[in-house]
Coordinates of C-alpha atoms and ligand atoms in Angstrom, one line a residue:
X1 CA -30.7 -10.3 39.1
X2 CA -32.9 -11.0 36.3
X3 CA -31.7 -10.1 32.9
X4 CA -34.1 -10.5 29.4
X5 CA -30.6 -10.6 27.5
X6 CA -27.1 -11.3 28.7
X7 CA -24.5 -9.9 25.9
X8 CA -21.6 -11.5 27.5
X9 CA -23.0 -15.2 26.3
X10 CA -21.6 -14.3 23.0
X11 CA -17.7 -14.0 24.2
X12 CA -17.9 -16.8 27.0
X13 CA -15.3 -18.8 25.8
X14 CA -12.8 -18.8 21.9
X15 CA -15.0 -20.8 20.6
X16 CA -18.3 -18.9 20.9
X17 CA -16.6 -16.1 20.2
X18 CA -15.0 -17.4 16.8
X19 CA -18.6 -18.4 15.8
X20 CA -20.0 -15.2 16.0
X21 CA -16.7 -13.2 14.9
X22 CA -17.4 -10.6 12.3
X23 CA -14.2 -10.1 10.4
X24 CA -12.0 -12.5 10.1
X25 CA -8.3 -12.5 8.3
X26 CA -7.0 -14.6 5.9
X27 CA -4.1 -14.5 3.7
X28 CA -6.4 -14.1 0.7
X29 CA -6.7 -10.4 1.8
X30 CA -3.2 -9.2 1.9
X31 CA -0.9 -7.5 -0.7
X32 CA 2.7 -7.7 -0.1
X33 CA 5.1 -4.5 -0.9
X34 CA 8.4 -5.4 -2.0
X35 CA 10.8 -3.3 -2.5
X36 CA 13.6 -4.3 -5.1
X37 CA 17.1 -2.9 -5.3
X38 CA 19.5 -3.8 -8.7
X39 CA 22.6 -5.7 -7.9
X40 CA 23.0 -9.4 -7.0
X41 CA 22.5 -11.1 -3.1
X42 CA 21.8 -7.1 -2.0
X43 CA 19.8 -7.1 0.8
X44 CA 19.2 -4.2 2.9
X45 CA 17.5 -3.3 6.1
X46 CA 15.5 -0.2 6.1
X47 CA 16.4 1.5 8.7
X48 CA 13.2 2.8 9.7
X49 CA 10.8 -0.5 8.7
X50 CA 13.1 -3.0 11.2
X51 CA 12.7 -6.3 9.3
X52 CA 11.8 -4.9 6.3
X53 CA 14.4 -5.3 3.3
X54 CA 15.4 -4.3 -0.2
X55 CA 16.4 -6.8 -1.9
X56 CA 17.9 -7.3 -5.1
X57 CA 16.1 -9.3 -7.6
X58 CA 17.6 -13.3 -7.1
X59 CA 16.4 -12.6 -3.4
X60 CA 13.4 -11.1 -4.0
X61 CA 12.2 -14.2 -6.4
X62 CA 13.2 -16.3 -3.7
X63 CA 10.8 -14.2 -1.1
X64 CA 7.9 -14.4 -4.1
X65 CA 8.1 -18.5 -4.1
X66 CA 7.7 -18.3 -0.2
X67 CA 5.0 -15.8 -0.2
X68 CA 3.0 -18.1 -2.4
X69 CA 4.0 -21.1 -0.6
X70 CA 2.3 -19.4 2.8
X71 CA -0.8 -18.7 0.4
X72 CA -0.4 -14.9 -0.6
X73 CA -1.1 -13.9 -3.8
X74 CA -0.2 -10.9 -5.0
X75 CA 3.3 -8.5 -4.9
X76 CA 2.9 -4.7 -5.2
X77 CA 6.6 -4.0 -6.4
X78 CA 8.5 -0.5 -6.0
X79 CA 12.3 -0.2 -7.2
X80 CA 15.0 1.8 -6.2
X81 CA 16.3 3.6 -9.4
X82 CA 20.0 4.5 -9.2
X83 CA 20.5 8.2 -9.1
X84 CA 21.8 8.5 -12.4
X85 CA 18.9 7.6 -14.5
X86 CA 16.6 10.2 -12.2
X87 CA 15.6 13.3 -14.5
X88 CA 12.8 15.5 -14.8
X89 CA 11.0 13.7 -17.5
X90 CA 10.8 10.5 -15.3
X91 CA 12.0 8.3 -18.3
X92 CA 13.7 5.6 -16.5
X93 CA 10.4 4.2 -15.5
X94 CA 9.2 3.3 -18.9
X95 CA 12.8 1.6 -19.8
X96 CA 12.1 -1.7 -21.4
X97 CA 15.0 -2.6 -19.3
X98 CA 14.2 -0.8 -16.2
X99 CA 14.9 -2.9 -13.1
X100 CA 10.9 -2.4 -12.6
X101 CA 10.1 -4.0 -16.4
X102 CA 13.0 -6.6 -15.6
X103 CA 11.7 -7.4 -12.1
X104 CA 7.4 -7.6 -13.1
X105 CA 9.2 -10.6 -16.3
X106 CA 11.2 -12.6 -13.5
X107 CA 8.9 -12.5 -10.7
X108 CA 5.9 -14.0 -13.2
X109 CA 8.4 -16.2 -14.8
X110 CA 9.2 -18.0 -11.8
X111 CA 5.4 -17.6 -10.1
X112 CA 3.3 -17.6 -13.3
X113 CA 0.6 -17.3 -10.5
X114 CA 1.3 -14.5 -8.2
X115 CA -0.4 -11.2 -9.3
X116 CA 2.3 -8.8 -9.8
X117 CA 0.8 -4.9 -9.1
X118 CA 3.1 -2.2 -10.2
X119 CA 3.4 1.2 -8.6
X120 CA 2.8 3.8 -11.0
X121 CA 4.0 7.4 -9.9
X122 CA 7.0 8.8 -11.2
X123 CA 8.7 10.1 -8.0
X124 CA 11.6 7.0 -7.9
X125 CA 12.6 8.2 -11.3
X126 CA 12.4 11.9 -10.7
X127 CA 15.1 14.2 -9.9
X128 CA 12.8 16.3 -7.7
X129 CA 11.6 13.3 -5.8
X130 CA 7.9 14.5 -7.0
X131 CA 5.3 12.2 -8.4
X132 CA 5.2 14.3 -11.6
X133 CA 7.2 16.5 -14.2
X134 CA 8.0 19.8 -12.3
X135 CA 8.1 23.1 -14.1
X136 CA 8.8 26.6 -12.7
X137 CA 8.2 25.1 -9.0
X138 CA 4.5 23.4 -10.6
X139 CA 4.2 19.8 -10.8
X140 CA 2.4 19.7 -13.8
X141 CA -0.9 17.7 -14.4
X142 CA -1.2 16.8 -18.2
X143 CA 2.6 15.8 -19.4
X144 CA 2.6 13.7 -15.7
X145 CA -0.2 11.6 -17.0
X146 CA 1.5 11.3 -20.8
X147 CA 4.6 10.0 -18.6
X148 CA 2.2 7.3 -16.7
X149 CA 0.4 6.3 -19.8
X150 CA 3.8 5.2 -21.2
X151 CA 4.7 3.9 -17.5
X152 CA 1.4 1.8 -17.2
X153 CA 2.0 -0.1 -21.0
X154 CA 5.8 -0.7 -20.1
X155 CA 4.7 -2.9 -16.9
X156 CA 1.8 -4.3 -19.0
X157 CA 4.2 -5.2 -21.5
X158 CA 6.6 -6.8 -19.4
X159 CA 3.7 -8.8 -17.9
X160 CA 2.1 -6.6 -15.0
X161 CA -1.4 -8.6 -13.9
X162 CA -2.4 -4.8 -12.2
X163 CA -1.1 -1.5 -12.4
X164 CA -1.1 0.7 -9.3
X165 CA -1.1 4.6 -9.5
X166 CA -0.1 6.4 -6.7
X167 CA 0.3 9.6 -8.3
X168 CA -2.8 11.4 -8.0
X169 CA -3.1 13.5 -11.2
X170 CA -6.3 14.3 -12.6
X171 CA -7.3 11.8 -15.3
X172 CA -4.7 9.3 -15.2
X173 CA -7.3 6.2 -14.6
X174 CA -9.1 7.3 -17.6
X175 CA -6.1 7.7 -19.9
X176 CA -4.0 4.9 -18.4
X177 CA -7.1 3.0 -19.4
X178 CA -7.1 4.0 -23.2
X179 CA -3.1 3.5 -23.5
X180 CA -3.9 0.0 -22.4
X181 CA -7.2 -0.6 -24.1
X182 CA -5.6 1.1 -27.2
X183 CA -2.5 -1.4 -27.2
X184 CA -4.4 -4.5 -26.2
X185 CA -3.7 -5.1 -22.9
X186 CA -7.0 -5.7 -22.2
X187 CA -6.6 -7.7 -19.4
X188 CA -4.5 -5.3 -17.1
X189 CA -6.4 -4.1 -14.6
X190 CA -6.4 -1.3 -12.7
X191 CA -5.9 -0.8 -8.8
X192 CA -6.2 3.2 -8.4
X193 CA -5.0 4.8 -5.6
X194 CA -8.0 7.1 -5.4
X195 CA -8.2 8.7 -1.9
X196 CA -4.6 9.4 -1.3
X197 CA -3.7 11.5 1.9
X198 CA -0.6 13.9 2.0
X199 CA 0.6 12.0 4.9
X200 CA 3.5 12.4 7.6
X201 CA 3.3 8.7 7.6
X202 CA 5.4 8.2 4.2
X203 CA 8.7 9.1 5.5
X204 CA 10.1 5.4 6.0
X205 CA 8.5 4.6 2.7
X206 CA 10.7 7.3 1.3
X207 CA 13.8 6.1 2.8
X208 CA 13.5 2.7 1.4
X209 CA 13.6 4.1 -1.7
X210 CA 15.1 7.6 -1.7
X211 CA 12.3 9.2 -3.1
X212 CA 11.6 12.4 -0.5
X213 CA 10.8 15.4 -2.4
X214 CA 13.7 17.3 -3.1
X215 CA 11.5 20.8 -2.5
X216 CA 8.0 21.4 -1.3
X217 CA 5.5 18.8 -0.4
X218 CA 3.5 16.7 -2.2
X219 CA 0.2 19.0 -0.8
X220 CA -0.9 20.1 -4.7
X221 CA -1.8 16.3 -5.6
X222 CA -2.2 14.3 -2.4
X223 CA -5.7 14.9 -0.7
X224 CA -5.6 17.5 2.6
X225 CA -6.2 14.9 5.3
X226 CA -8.8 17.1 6.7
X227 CA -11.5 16.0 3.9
X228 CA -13.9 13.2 3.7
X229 CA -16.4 14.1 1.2
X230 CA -13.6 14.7 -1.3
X231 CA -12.2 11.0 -0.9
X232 CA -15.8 9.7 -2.1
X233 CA -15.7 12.4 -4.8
X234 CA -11.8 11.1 -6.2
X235 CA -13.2 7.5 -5.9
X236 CA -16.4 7.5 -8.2
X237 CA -14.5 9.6 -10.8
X238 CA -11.8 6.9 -10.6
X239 CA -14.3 4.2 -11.4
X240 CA -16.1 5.9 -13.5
X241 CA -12.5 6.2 -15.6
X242 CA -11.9 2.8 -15.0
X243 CA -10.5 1.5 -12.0
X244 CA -11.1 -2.1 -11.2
X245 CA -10.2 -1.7 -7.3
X246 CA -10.0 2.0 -5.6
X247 CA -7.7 2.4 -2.4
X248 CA -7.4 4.3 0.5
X249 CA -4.6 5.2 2.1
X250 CA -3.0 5.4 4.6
X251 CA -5.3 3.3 6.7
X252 CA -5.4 3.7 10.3
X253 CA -5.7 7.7 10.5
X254 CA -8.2 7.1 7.9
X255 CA -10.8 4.3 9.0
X256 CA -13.7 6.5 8.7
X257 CA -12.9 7.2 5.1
X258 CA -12.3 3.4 4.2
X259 CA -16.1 2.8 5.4
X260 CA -17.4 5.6 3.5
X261 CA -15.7 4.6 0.2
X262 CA -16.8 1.2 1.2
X263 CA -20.4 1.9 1.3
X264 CA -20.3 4.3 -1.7
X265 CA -18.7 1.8 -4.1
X266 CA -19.5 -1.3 -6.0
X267 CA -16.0 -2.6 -6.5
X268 CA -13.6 -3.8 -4.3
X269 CA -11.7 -1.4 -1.5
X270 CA -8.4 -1.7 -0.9
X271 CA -6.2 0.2 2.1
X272 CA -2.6 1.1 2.3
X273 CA -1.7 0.1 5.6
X274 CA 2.2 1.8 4.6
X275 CA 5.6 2.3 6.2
X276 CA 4.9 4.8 9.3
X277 CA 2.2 2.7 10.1
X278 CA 4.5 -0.5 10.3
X279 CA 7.1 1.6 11.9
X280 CA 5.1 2.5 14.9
X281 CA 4.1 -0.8 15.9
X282 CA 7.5 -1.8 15.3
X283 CA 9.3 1.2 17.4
X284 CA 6.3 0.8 20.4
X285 CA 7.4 -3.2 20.2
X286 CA 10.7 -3.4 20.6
X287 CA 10.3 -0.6 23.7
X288 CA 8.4 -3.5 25.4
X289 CA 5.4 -0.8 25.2
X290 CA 3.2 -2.7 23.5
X291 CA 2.5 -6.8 22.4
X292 CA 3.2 -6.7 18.9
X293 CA 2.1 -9.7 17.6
X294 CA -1.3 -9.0 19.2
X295 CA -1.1 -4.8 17.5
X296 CA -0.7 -6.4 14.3
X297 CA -3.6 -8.3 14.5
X298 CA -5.5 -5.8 15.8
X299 CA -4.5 -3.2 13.2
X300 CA -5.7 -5.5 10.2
X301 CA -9.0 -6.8 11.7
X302 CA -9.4 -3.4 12.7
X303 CA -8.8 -2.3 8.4
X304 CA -10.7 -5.0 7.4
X305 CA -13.6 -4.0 9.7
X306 CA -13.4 -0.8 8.6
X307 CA -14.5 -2.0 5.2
X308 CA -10.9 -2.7 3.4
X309 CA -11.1 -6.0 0.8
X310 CA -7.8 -6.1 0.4
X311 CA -4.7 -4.5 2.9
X312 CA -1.5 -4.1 1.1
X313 CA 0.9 -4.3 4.2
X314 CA 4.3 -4.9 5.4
X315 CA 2.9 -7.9 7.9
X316 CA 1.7 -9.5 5.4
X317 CA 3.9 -12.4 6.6
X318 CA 4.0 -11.7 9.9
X319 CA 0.2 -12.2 9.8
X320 CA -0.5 -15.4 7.8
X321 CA 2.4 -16.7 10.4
X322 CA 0.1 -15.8 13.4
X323 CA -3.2 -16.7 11.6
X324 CA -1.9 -20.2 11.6
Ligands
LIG1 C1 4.8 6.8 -4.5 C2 4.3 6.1 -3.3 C3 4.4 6.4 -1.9 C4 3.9 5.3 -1.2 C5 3.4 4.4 -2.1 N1 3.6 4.9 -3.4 C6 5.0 7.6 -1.3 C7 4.5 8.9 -1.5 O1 3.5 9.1 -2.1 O2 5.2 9.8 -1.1 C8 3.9 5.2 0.3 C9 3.8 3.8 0.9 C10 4.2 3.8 2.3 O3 4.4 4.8 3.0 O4 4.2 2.6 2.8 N2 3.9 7.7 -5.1

């Protein structure tokens, strides 16, 4: 047979084939969630992320100094508020002495170098579980984002390199921006969570932390996963108020949408690859079902070929172990 081009030259052996790879990994891409729990040597399996802990904070700078040791960078902290400082107006999370303020000063005191994002959504601190202040049923827009200004200066104030909102309320890139211009924190930057899905694929997230909605769904903030122009729509407004780095998320449902805000955008993308998303592999693993070392790699070429820059993720480890 005579053939002008033979395609499979290109993948005849590992080395050809790393030659000519597209996407590669590296630990340079990741950002690891922790999730941090008050108390001393607490360390708790989640019981729907196996492997995955909350940790109290003497363990969790321990786990920062080995992150950084295997070469990854940054920390994207969430903390589990004890019940009773949850109320409506969210004010735990803008306690000087929060376990979130407390956490964001040790973790850079003992790795001046790791950048330390903060989640920024009141739902941990809120009795109704929502990501804003509720009234009469409504989880209202304008006082939310007063709450988040005051969230977003705490962490910069108690040394945050990035904060993170996961909220989605209108405006809260362009006035978190002006609370932290306006105080001088004018190196904080911004990593918006800008085309945020309501997503089935929270739920372990929000047993790690006990943060399900108490009523309702989070459907009147979170984008309806059946839109894709709207996600390019949420992510130019969010740069245009300010954000350094947009995200997408969750990530594997939502590939398509990580290219388009990739190719609409001039700053970097990141993607959310969160807790259902860990738990499946995870489940589908330990039934024998599927190979997961070889699914996690898979997944996170397959987000960063997508267009993702950066993939926060719970393999975070797991990966830089396997790229080695
Ligand atoms: C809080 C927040 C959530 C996640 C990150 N920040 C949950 C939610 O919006 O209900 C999810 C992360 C994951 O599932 O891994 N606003």
């Amino acid at each position: 047979m005579y053939l002008q081009k033979r395609n499979r030259i290109l993948r005849t052996n590992p080395s050809i084939r790393s030659l000519v790879a597209e996407t590669t990994l590296s630990a340079n891409d990741f950002i690891v969630p922790l999730f941090i729990d008050e108390g001393e040597n607490v360390k708790t399996e989640i019981a729907s992320m196996p492997n995955y802990y909350r940790n109290s904070l003497d363990i969790t700078i321990k786990e920062v100094k080995e992150l950084w040791n295997m070469g990854l960078k940054s920390v994207l902290i969430f903390v589990k508020a004890k019940d009773e400082t949850k109320d409506n107006t969210g004010k735990e999370a803008w306690n000087k002495n929060g376990l979130m303020q407390r956490s964001i000063k040790a973790i850079k005191n003992a790795c001046p170098e790791m950048l330390v994002m903060t989640d920024v959504a009141l739902d941990p601190y809120s009795s109704y579980g929502h990501d804003g202040i509720v009234k009469d049923g409504e989880i209202v827009n304008d006082e939310t984002v007063e709450a988040l200004v005051k969230m977003s200066i705490s962490h910069a104030e108690a040394g945050a390199d990035f904060v993170a909102p996961s909220d989605m309320m209108d405006g809260r890139i362009g006035a978190i921006r002006k609370g932290l211009e306006e105080n001088n924190f004018t190196k904080v930057g911004i990593m918006a969570y800008s085309a945020k899905y309501a997503s089935c694929f929270y739920g372990p997230f929000r047993d790690a932390l006990d943060s399900a909605p108490g009523f309702g769904d989070k459907k009147t903030y979170q984008m309806n996963y059946a839109n894709r122009i709207e996600a390019i729509k949420e992510t130019l407004q969010d740069i245009e108020e300010g954000a350094d780095i947009v995200m997408v998320k969750p990530a594997l449902a939502y590939l398509d949408i990580i290219r388009e805000v990739k190719n609409a955008v001039h700053v970097p993308v990141s993607a959310y690859n969160i807790s259902g998303e860990y738990a499946m592999i995870k489940a589908a693993a330990k039934m024998g079902w599927i190979d997961e070392n070889k699914a996690i790699l898979e997944t996170l070429t397959a987000i960063k070929r997508a267009g993702a820059d950066l993939i926060a993720t719970y393999f975070a480890k797991e990966a830089v172990r396997l790229l080695l």
